[in-house]
Amino acid sequence: MKKLMSLFLATTLLTFSLGTSVSASDEVSKDRIQIPSNTVYSLDTKGEKLGKSANFDSSSVDIKSMESNGADSVSLSGNVKTSTGEKEFQLTGGLKKAGYTDSLIVGELKDNKDNFEVVYFGIDRKPNSNLALLRDKFKNDDTVVKLYLLEKNTRTFTFLETDQLNDKLHTDQMFNNSGSFEDAEHTDMFWYGKVFEPVREETNDGLTTFAASLASGKSDKTYTAVYNAGVATITEKMTVRAYVEGPSSLSGGSGDFTTKLYPLSVSTTSNVGTVNSKTSGWRMGVHQDTTLEAYTAPGDVIRSIMWDSSYSTLGKLKLNVAWGLSVPNTGLSFGVGYTNSQNIAAGTLKVYDNSGSSKVRRSKLTIPKSQRLELPSHSFDSVIKVGHYSTPKQKTLNLKFTYYISNIQDNYNAATGPQTHNLSFSYNSK
């Protein structure tokens, strides 16, 4: 009898144990789903292969688990299965809203297994209006999850675009909450620069113009980078303007000349869909200092200088102001003769001492590198007061802006090098 009871108890425990095991397994695998994907091997740096479906090799992404409560974070884990093998991923990160459209949420995700670079994660309510690799596979009002992965230490690129994950990721709730999300970085919305170099980069100098009736002048330069992104061609542009305005004649022996250096316009556009963003990968001032130099014609002096900025980060700094003393009637040039310097805050007037026989006729303002200007709301401003000393006649205030331009999308070319805008403002000195 004891043997029978022992056997019954053992059988019951085994049955309970098996039942518990099956239940736990069901819990782990309830989110599991296998999504068809495409893989491109030996992806070229110009993106030409990605524009032709003949280069796509069938693969799959086996998602074993995912977490999202509709808030601003997401996690996915699983495997990528290609014809060459299988690799795990465990992706986690935050979600942000695309600034140029309310139809796109993007993720800044990292693979904790360190097998893949997450080139792009997007949840797209206008999959054909925004950038897509499987264009027209879905209706333009479908919600599509897009995941692009680059296997580390290779050029093996796997991507999926699917409408099968919306319920599991609570995408409707994400869009309902997206108004409180942070704005996405340009590189998270426009992913191509993470894997491709531009097919073309160019600089176009606009005409330097002066309007006598407005007593102002400007010099524009436009920087362009063109990329392939699947069947789309993407164009990123920034037009930089250097500007000066001032009096046509000094009043009471002096006059204020106002200068400004800023991105006049910034854009990213596509020849496919309706992408039109007022951001780009172009940046001013990342790799080297940005400077403004000024010097007067013989017989005039610089009495004071003041700088300011509409860019809040820059406006909190103290900038270096340098100057040099010169004999009043000698010729000058840019780049030499700065023997004194001082750091001054925005909106602080630096008044020069011109009481001696040598006068302050040259000055230089310097923004330290890494203080980047990238949007039209970012400007570097100054007011230079010029005074008459001797020799009444028509004279010029000579200005030179120098900055380095770079594109954060272009991993293959850190910077295009130094750029300059030279302006000579003519006025009547008396």
Short mmCIF file of C-alpha atoms in Angstrom, two decimals:
data_model
loop_
_atom_site.label_atom_id
_atom_site.label_comp_id
_atom_site.label_asym_id
_atom_site.label_seq_id
_atom_site.Cartn_x
_atom_site.Cartn_y
_atom_site.Cartn_z
CA MET A 1 0.00 0.00 0.00
CA LYS A 2 2.85 2.37 0.87
CA LYS A 3 4.46 1.59 -2.51
CA LEU A 4 1.21 2.42 -4.31
CA MET A 5 0.87 5.71 -2.42
CA SER A 6 4.48 6.61 -3.20
CA LEU A 7 3.98 5.80 -6.87
CA PHE A 8 0.78 7.91 -6.98
CA LEU A 9 2.51 10.85 -5.29
CA ALA A 10 5.50 10.68 -7.65
CA THR A 11 3.21 10.55 -10.68
CA THR A 12 1.22 13.54 -9.41
CA LEU A 13 4.36 15.59 -8.80
CA LEU A 14 5.72 14.71 -12.25
CA THR A 15 2.45 15.71 -13.90
CA PHE A 16 2.37 19.00 -11.98
CA SER A 17 5.99 19.66 -12.89
CA LEU A 18 5.39 19.02 -16.59
CA GLY A 19 2.31 21.23 -16.54
CA THR A 20 4.26 24.04 -14.94
CA SER A 21 7.04 23.66 -17.50
CA VAL A 22 4.66 23.84 -20.45
CA SER A 23 2.92 26.88 -18.96
CA ALA A 24 6.24 28.70 -18.49
CA SER A 25 7.27 27.83 -22.03
CA ASP A 26 4.00 29.21 -23.38
CA GLU A 27 4.60 32.43 -21.41
CA VAL A 28 8.08 32.85 -22.87
CA SER A 29 7.01 32.18 -26.45
CA LYS A 30 3.69 34.07 -26.56
CA ASP A 31 5.34 37.05 -28.33
CA ARG A 32 7.41 34.90 -30.64
CA ILE A 33 6.95 35.70 -34.31
CA GLN A 34 9.02 35.10 -37.42
CA ILE A 35 9.11 37.99 -39.89
CA PRO A 36 10.39 37.65 -43.47
CA SER A 37 13.35 39.94 -44.13
CA ASN A 38 15.90 40.68 -46.82
CA THR A 39 19.68 40.61 -46.65
CA VAL A 40 22.23 42.32 -48.86
CA TYR A 41 25.77 40.95 -48.67
CA SER A 42 28.90 43.05 -49.26
CA LEU A 43 26.88 46.25 -49.19
CA ASP A 44 28.67 48.93 -51.23
CA THR A 45 29.48 52.31 -49.70
CA LYS A 46 27.46 54.27 -52.29
CA GLY A 47 24.21 52.35 -51.69
CA GLU A 48 23.72 51.17 -55.27
CA LYS A 49 23.01 47.54 -54.30
CA LEU A 50 20.19 48.56 -51.99
CA GLY A 51 18.35 50.19 -54.88
CA LYS A 52 17.91 46.89 -56.77
CA SER A 53 15.73 44.06 -55.43
CA ALA A 54 17.80 41.56 -57.44
CA ASN A 55 20.47 42.00 -54.75
CA PHE A 56 18.08 41.01 -51.93
CA ASP A 57 18.61 37.56 -50.43
CA SER A 58 15.69 36.06 -48.48
CA SER A 59 16.22 35.86 -44.73
CA SER A 60 14.11 36.03 -41.57
CA VAL A 61 14.03 37.76 -38.22
CA ASP A 62 12.80 35.50 -35.42
CA ILE A 63 11.55 37.76 -32.63
CA LYS A 64 11.36 35.82 -29.39
CA SER A 65 10.23 38.58 -27.06
CA MET A 66 9.35 42.26 -27.14
CA GLU A 67 8.36 44.84 -24.57
CA SER A 68 6.54 48.10 -25.01
CA ASN A 69 3.72 49.64 -23.03
CA GLY A 70 3.16 52.36 -25.57
CA ALA A 71 5.57 54.67 -23.77
CA ASP A 72 8.87 56.05 -25.06
CA SER A 73 10.99 52.89 -24.94
CA VAL A 74 11.07 49.49 -26.59
CA SER A 75 13.00 46.22 -26.41
CA LEU A 76 13.23 43.33 -28.88
CA SER A 77 15.21 40.11 -28.70
CA GLY A 78 15.62 37.28 -31.16
CA ASN A 79 17.72 35.97 -34.04
CA VAL A 80 18.56 36.98 -37.58
CA LYS A 81 18.65 33.95 -39.87
CA THR A 82 20.46 34.31 -43.18
CA SER A 83 21.91 31.86 -45.69
CA THR A 84 25.27 32.16 -43.91
CA GLY A 85 24.04 31.43 -40.39
CA GLU A 86 22.17 32.76 -37.39
CA LYS A 87 22.98 35.55 -34.93
CA GLU A 88 21.25 36.78 -31.79
CA PHE A 89 20.20 40.32 -30.98
CA GLN A 90 18.83 42.06 -27.91
CA LEU A 91 17.74 45.57 -28.81
CA THR A 92 16.82 48.23 -26.26
CA GLY A 93 16.44 51.98 -26.42
CA GLY A 94 14.28 55.07 -26.42
CA LEU A 95 11.70 56.34 -28.88
CA LYS A 96 11.54 59.87 -30.28
CA LYS A 97 9.27 61.81 -32.63
CA ALA A 98 10.34 62.91 -36.09
CA GLY A 99 10.36 66.69 -36.23
CA TYR A 100 9.33 67.00 -39.88
CA THR A 101 6.20 64.80 -39.71
CA ASP A 102 3.75 63.46 -37.13
CA SER A 103 3.54 60.15 -39.01
CA LEU A 104 6.90 58.76 -37.84
CA ILE A 105 8.40 57.59 -34.55
CA VAL A 106 12.04 56.49 -34.55
CA GLY A 107 14.18 54.62 -32.06
CA GLU A 108 17.71 55.10 -30.84
CA LEU A 109 18.41 51.42 -30.17
CA LYS A 110 21.48 49.43 -29.22
CA ASP A 111 22.17 45.71 -29.53
CA ASN A 112 23.22 44.48 -26.09
CA LYS A 113 24.55 41.29 -27.70
CA ASP A 114 26.94 43.49 -29.73
CA ASN A 115 26.31 41.54 -32.93
CA PHE A 116 24.55 44.29 -34.90
CA GLU A 117 24.56 48.02 -35.40
CA VAL A 118 20.96 49.21 -35.36
CA VAL A 119 20.97 51.41 -38.44
CA TYR A 120 17.29 52.28 -38.19
CA PHE A 121 14.16 51.53 -36.18
CA GLY A 122 11.01 53.31 -37.24
CA ILE A 123 7.26 53.05 -36.72
CA ASP A 124 5.75 54.64 -39.79
CA ARG A 125 2.14 55.66 -40.47
CA LYS A 126 2.97 56.93 -43.96
CA PRO A 127 5.36 54.22 -45.17
CA ASN A 128 5.48 55.42 -48.78
CA SER A 129 5.68 59.14 -48.02
CA ASN A 130 8.68 58.64 -45.72
CA LEU A 131 11.86 56.73 -46.59
CA ALA A 132 11.25 53.04 -47.34
CA LEU A 133 13.23 50.17 -48.85
CA LEU A 134 10.14 48.14 -49.86
CA ARG A 135 8.30 50.99 -51.51
CA ASP A 136 4.62 50.43 -52.35
CA LYS A 137 4.49 47.05 -50.60
CA PHE A 138 2.04 48.59 -48.13
CA LYS A 139 -0.78 51.09 -48.41
CA ASN A 140 0.27 54.57 -47.40
CA ASP A 141 -2.13 54.55 -44.42
CA ASP A 142 -0.77 51.26 -43.03
CA THR A 143 1.36 51.33 -39.88
CA VAL A 144 4.68 49.67 -40.67
CA VAL A 145 7.56 48.77 -38.36
CA LYS A 146 10.97 49.13 -40.05
CA LEU A 147 14.14 47.58 -38.66
CA TYR A 148 17.52 47.80 -40.44
CA LEU A 149 20.52 45.94 -39.02
CA LEU A 150 24.18 45.88 -40.07
CA GLU A 151 26.14 42.88 -38.84
CA LYS A 152 29.20 44.18 -37.04
CA ASN A 153 32.60 43.84 -38.69
CA THR A 154 30.88 43.01 -42.00
CA ARG A 155 28.89 44.72 -44.74
CA THR A 156 25.96 42.33 -44.30
CA PHE A 157 22.78 44.40 -44.13
CA THR A 158 19.44 42.86 -43.10
CA PHE A 159 16.17 44.80 -43.15
CA LEU A 160 12.51 44.14 -42.50
CA GLU A 161 9.41 46.24 -43.04
CA THR A 162 6.27 44.68 -41.57
CA ASP A 163 2.73 45.39 -40.38
CA GLN A 164 2.67 42.30 -38.12
CA LEU A 165 4.04 43.92 -34.95
CA ASN A 166 1.56 46.73 -34.33
CA ASP A 167 -0.57 44.99 -31.70
CA LYS A 168 2.40 43.50 -29.88
CA LEU A 169 4.21 46.85 -29.74
CA HIS A 170 1.06 48.90 -28.97
CA THR A 171 1.89 51.27 -31.81
CA ASP A 172 -1.45 53.14 -31.60
CA GLN A 173 -0.70 54.00 -27.99
CA MET A 174 2.82 55.10 -28.96
CA PHE A 175 1.44 57.64 -31.44
CA ASN A 176 -1.11 58.84 -28.88
CA ASN A 177 1.79 59.54 -26.49
CA SER A 178 4.28 60.79 -29.08
CA GLY A 179 3.50 64.46 -28.45
CA SER A 180 5.51 64.19 -25.22
CA PHE A 181 8.47 62.42 -26.88
CA GLU A 182 11.78 64.19 -27.43
CA ASP A 183 12.64 65.31 -30.96
CA ALA A 184 14.72 62.75 -32.85
CA GLU A 185 18.29 63.38 -33.93
CA HIS A 186 18.79 63.87 -37.65
CA THR A 187 20.79 60.64 -37.99
CA ASP A 188 18.02 58.59 -36.38
CA MET A 189 15.44 59.86 -38.88
CA PHE A 190 17.79 59.78 -41.86
CA TRP A 191 19.79 56.59 -41.43
CA TYR A 192 21.69 56.33 -44.74
CA GLY A 193 24.75 58.25 -43.52
CA LYS A 194 25.45 55.47 -41.01
CA VAL A 195 26.25 53.05 -43.83
CA PHE A 196 26.82 55.10 -46.99
CA GLU A 197 29.08 57.90 -48.09
CA PRO A 198 27.64 60.66 -50.30
CA VAL A 199 27.51 60.04 -54.02
CA ARG A 200 28.23 63.77 -54.42
CA GLU A 201 29.31 66.70 -52.25
CA GLU A 202 29.70 70.25 -53.50
CA THR A 203 30.08 73.86 -52.41
CA ASN A 204 28.50 76.70 -54.35
CA ASP A 205 29.54 80.29 -53.71
CA GLY A 206 26.73 82.78 -54.13
CA LEU A 207 27.36 86.34 -55.22
CA THR A 208 28.58 88.75 -52.58
CA THR A 209 26.16 91.66 -52.84
CA PHE A 210 25.81 95.10 -51.33
CA ALA A 211 22.70 97.24 -51.41
CA ALA A 212 23.65 100.90 -51.09
CA SER A 213 20.10 102.00 -50.31
CA LEU A 214 19.93 99.57 -47.39
CA ALA A 215 23.57 100.01 -46.33
CA SER A 216 24.02 96.25 -46.06
CA GLY A 217 25.87 93.39 -47.69
CA LYS A 218 25.81 89.63 -47.67
CA SER A 219 27.81 86.60 -48.81
CA ASP A 220 26.18 83.16 -49.19
CA LYS A 221 27.62 79.67 -49.61
CA THR A 222 25.55 76.53 -50.15
CA TYR A 223 26.80 73.08 -49.12
CA THR A 224 25.17 70.02 -50.68
CA ALA A 225 25.48 66.29 -50.02
CA VAL A 226 23.57 63.70 -52.10
CA TYR A 227 22.97 60.11 -50.92
CA ASN A 228 21.32 56.95 -52.17
CA ALA A 229 18.74 55.35 -49.86
CA GLY A 230 17.17 52.42 -51.66
CA VAL A 231 15.36 53.74 -54.73
CA ALA A 232 15.38 57.27 -53.29
CA THR A 233 17.94 60.00 -53.81
CA ILE A 234 18.36 62.22 -50.75
CA THR A 235 19.69 65.77 -50.89
CA GLU A 236 20.96 67.55 -47.78
CA LYS A 237 21.66 71.29 -48.02
CA MET A 238 22.82 74.15 -45.84
CA THR A 239 23.16 77.73 -47.03
CA VAL A 240 25.41 79.82 -44.78
CA ARG A 241 25.10 83.60 -44.83
CA ALA A 242 27.58 86.22 -43.64
CA TYR A 243 25.89 89.59 -43.30
CA VAL A 244 26.85 93.15 -42.41
CA GLU A 245 24.89 96.37 -42.17
CA GLY A 246 25.98 99.84 -41.15
CA PRO A 247 25.84 103.53 -41.90
CA SER A 248 26.68 104.91 -45.31
CA SER A 249 28.35 107.80 -43.49
CA LEU A 250 29.75 108.08 -39.98
CA SER A 251 27.53 110.30 -37.84
CA GLY A 252 29.33 112.44 -35.28
CA GLY A 253 32.60 110.75 -36.13
CA SER A 254 31.55 107.14 -35.43
CA GLY A 255 29.13 104.42 -36.52
CA ASP A 256 27.96 100.94 -35.53
CA PHE A 257 28.40 98.03 -37.94
CA THR A 258 26.31 94.92 -37.21
CA THR A 259 27.45 91.51 -38.43
CA LYS A 260 25.83 88.10 -38.44
CA LEU A 261 26.95 84.58 -39.42
CA TYR A 262 24.23 81.93 -39.51
CA PRO A 263 22.63 79.05 -41.46
CA LEU A 264 20.17 80.87 -43.71
CA SER A 265 18.38 77.67 -44.72
CA VAL A 266 18.72 73.96 -43.95
CA SER A 267 16.91 71.07 -45.62
CA THR A 268 16.76 67.35 -46.32
CA THR A 269 14.59 66.30 -49.26
CA SER A 270 13.91 63.15 -51.26
CA ASN A 271 13.00 62.63 -54.91
CA VAL A 272 10.62 59.86 -53.77
CA GLY A 273 7.80 60.41 -51.28
CA THR A 274 7.24 63.71 -49.52
CA VAL A 275 10.25 64.00 -47.20
CA ASN A 276 10.99 67.67 -46.48
CA SER A 277 12.87 68.22 -43.24
CA LYS A 278 14.30 71.51 -41.99
CA THR A 279 17.33 69.69 -40.59
CA SER A 280 20.43 68.25 -42.24
CA GLY A 281 23.71 66.60 -41.41
CA TRP A 282 25.66 69.81 -42.05
CA ARG A 283 27.31 71.53 -39.09
CA MET A 284 29.44 74.64 -38.69
CA GLY A 285 32.19 74.81 -36.10
CA VAL A 286 32.50 71.18 -35.01
CA HIS A 287 36.16 70.56 -35.81
CA GLN A 288 37.81 73.99 -35.59
CA ASP A 289 37.19 77.45 -34.16
CA THR A 290 34.84 79.90 -35.87
CA THR A 291 36.23 83.44 -36.14
CA LEU A 292 35.35 86.95 -37.21
CA GLU A 293 38.22 89.32 -38.05
CA ALA A 294 37.82 93.02 -38.73
CA TYR A 295 40.18 95.86 -39.57
CA THR A 296 39.73 99.48 -40.58
CA ALA A 297 41.14 101.54 -43.42
CA PRO A 298 43.99 103.95 -42.60
CA GLY A 299 42.76 106.90 -40.57
CA ASP A 300 39.92 105.08 -38.76
CA VAL A 301 39.89 103.06 -35.51
CA ILE A 302 37.79 100.41 -33.77
CA ARG A 303 36.35 101.98 -30.64
CA SER A 304 34.45 98.99 -29.23
CA ILE A 305 33.13 95.52 -30.01
CA MET A 306 30.30 93.41 -28.60
CA TRP A 307 29.05 89.94 -29.52
CA ASP A 308 25.84 88.00 -28.98
CA SER A 309 24.09 84.84 -30.17
CA SER A 310 20.55 83.55 -30.60
CA TYR A 311 21.91 80.07 -29.86
CA SER A 312 21.33 79.54 -26.13
CA THR A 313 24.28 77.20 -25.59
CA LEU A 314 26.72 79.58 -27.25
CA GLY A 315 25.20 82.58 -25.50
CA LYS A 316 26.25 81.21 -22.11
CA LEU A 317 29.95 81.22 -23.00
CA LYS A 318 32.66 83.84 -22.80
CA LEU A 319 34.35 84.33 -26.16
CA ASN A 320 37.92 85.37 -26.76
CA VAL A 321 38.32 88.89 -28.14
CA ALA A 322 41.76 89.73 -29.52
CA TRP A 323 43.08 93.06 -30.79
CA GLY A 324 46.24 94.78 -31.90
CA LEU A 325 47.61 98.33 -31.95
CA SER A 326 48.73 99.92 -35.21
CA VAL A 327 49.95 103.24 -36.50
CA PRO A 328 46.84 105.09 -37.73
CA ASN A 329 47.84 105.47 -41.39
CA THR A 330 49.43 102.09 -42.21
CA GLY A 331 47.88 99.32 -44.31
CA LEU A 332 46.67 96.14 -42.58
CA SER A 333 45.72 92.56 -43.48
CA PHE A 334 43.94 89.61 -41.86
CA GLY A 335 45.55 86.96 -39.68
CA VAL A 336 48.39 88.86 -37.94
CA GLY A 337 49.01 91.49 -35.31
CA TYR A 338 46.76 90.37 -32.44
CA THR A 339 48.87 91.15 -29.35
CA ASN A 340 46.16 91.40 -26.67
CA SER A 341 43.12 89.30 -25.76
CA GLN A 342 40.33 89.01 -23.21
CA ASN A 343 37.34 86.69 -22.67
CA ILE A 344 34.00 88.51 -22.59
CA ALA A 345 30.42 87.37 -22.12
CA ALA A 346 27.59 87.85 -24.60
CA GLY A 347 26.17 91.36 -24.57
CA THR A 348 29.27 92.80 -22.88
CA LEU A 349 30.82 95.84 -24.52
CA LYS A 350 34.59 95.74 -24.94
CA VAL A 351 35.76 99.36 -25.19
CA TYR A 352 39.24 99.91 -26.60
CA ASP A 353 41.75 102.49 -25.39
CA ASN A 354 42.81 104.65 -28.33
CA SER A 355 44.43 107.40 -26.27
CA GLY A 356 48.00 106.58 -27.35
CA SER A 357 49.79 107.21 -30.60
CA SER A 358 49.01 103.65 -31.78
CA LYS A 359 45.36 102.79 -32.28
CA VAL A 360 43.18 99.66 -32.22
CA ARG A 361 42.44 99.07 -35.88
CA ARG A 362 42.04 95.29 -35.88
CA SER A 363 40.01 92.89 -33.74
CA LYS A 364 39.10 89.21 -33.73
CA LEU A 365 36.27 87.24 -32.11
CA THR A 366 36.64 83.46 -31.67
CA ILE A 367 34.00 80.79 -31.02
CA PRO A 368 35.74 77.67 -29.68
CA LYS A 369 35.34 74.48 -31.70
CA SER A 370 32.47 72.12 -30.86
CA GLN A 371 30.09 75.10 -30.49
CA ARG A 372 28.18 74.19 -33.61
CA LEU A 373 25.75 76.25 -35.65
CA GLU A 374 23.30 74.02 -37.50
CA LEU A 375 19.85 75.66 -37.66
CA PRO A 376 18.59 79.06 -38.88
CA SER A 377 17.93 79.96 -35.24
CA HIS A 378 21.67 79.62 -34.47
CA SER A 379 23.58 82.83 -35.13
CA PHE A 380 26.88 84.52 -34.27
CA ASP A 381 26.33 88.29 -34.03
CA SER A 382 28.52 91.30 -33.33
CA VAL A 383 28.42 95.09 -33.21
CA ILE A 384 31.65 96.89 -34.16
CA LYS A 385 31.89 100.62 -33.49
CA VAL A 386 34.21 102.39 -35.94
CA GLY A 387 35.49 105.89 -35.29
CA HIS A 388 37.01 108.54 -37.58
CA TYR A 389 40.55 109.63 -36.65
CA SER A 390 42.04 111.33 -39.71
CA THR A 391 41.87 111.66 -43.51
CA PRO A 392 38.20 112.24 -44.38
CA LYS A 393 37.17 110.22 -47.45
CA GLN A 394 35.32 107.09 -48.61
CA LYS A 395 36.72 104.11 -46.68
CA THR A 396 36.06 100.42 -46.05
CA LEU A 397 35.60 98.21 -43.01
CA ASN A 398 37.11 94.83 -43.90
CA LEU A 399 35.54 91.67 -42.46
CA LYS A 400 36.46 88.00 -42.69
CA PHE A 401 34.42 85.10 -41.31
CA THR A 402 36.23 81.74 -41.10
CA TYR A 403 34.61 78.43 -40.09
CA TYR A 404 34.87 74.71 -40.74
CA ILE A 405 31.93 72.90 -42.31
CA SER A 406 31.31 69.18 -41.81
CA ASN A 407 28.55 66.63 -42.29
CA ILE A 408 27.81 64.23 -39.44
CA GLN A 409 26.20 61.88 -41.95
CA ASP A 410 29.50 61.45 -43.78
CA ASN A 411 31.63 59.01 -41.81
CA TYR A 412 34.18 58.93 -44.63
CA ASN A 413 35.02 62.63 -44.74
CA ALA A 414 35.26 64.33 -41.34
CA ALA A 415 35.20 67.88 -42.71
CA THR A 416 35.35 69.73 -45.98
CA GLY A 417 37.86 72.18 -44.51
CA PRO A 418 37.99 75.90 -43.76
CA GLN A 419 35.49 78.20 -45.42
CA THR A 420 35.68 81.99 -45.57
CA HIS A 421 33.38 84.91 -46.33
CA ASN A 422 35.12 88.22 -47.03
CA LEU A 423 33.11 91.44 -46.87
CA SER A 424 34.31 95.02 -47.40
CA PHE A 425 31.79 97.63 -46.33
CA SER A 426 32.18 101.09 -47.88
CA TYR A 427 31.22 104.24 -45.99
CA ASN A 428 32.03 107.93 -45.88
CA SER A 429 34.45 108.68 -43.03
CA LYS A 430 34.55 112.23 -41.69
#
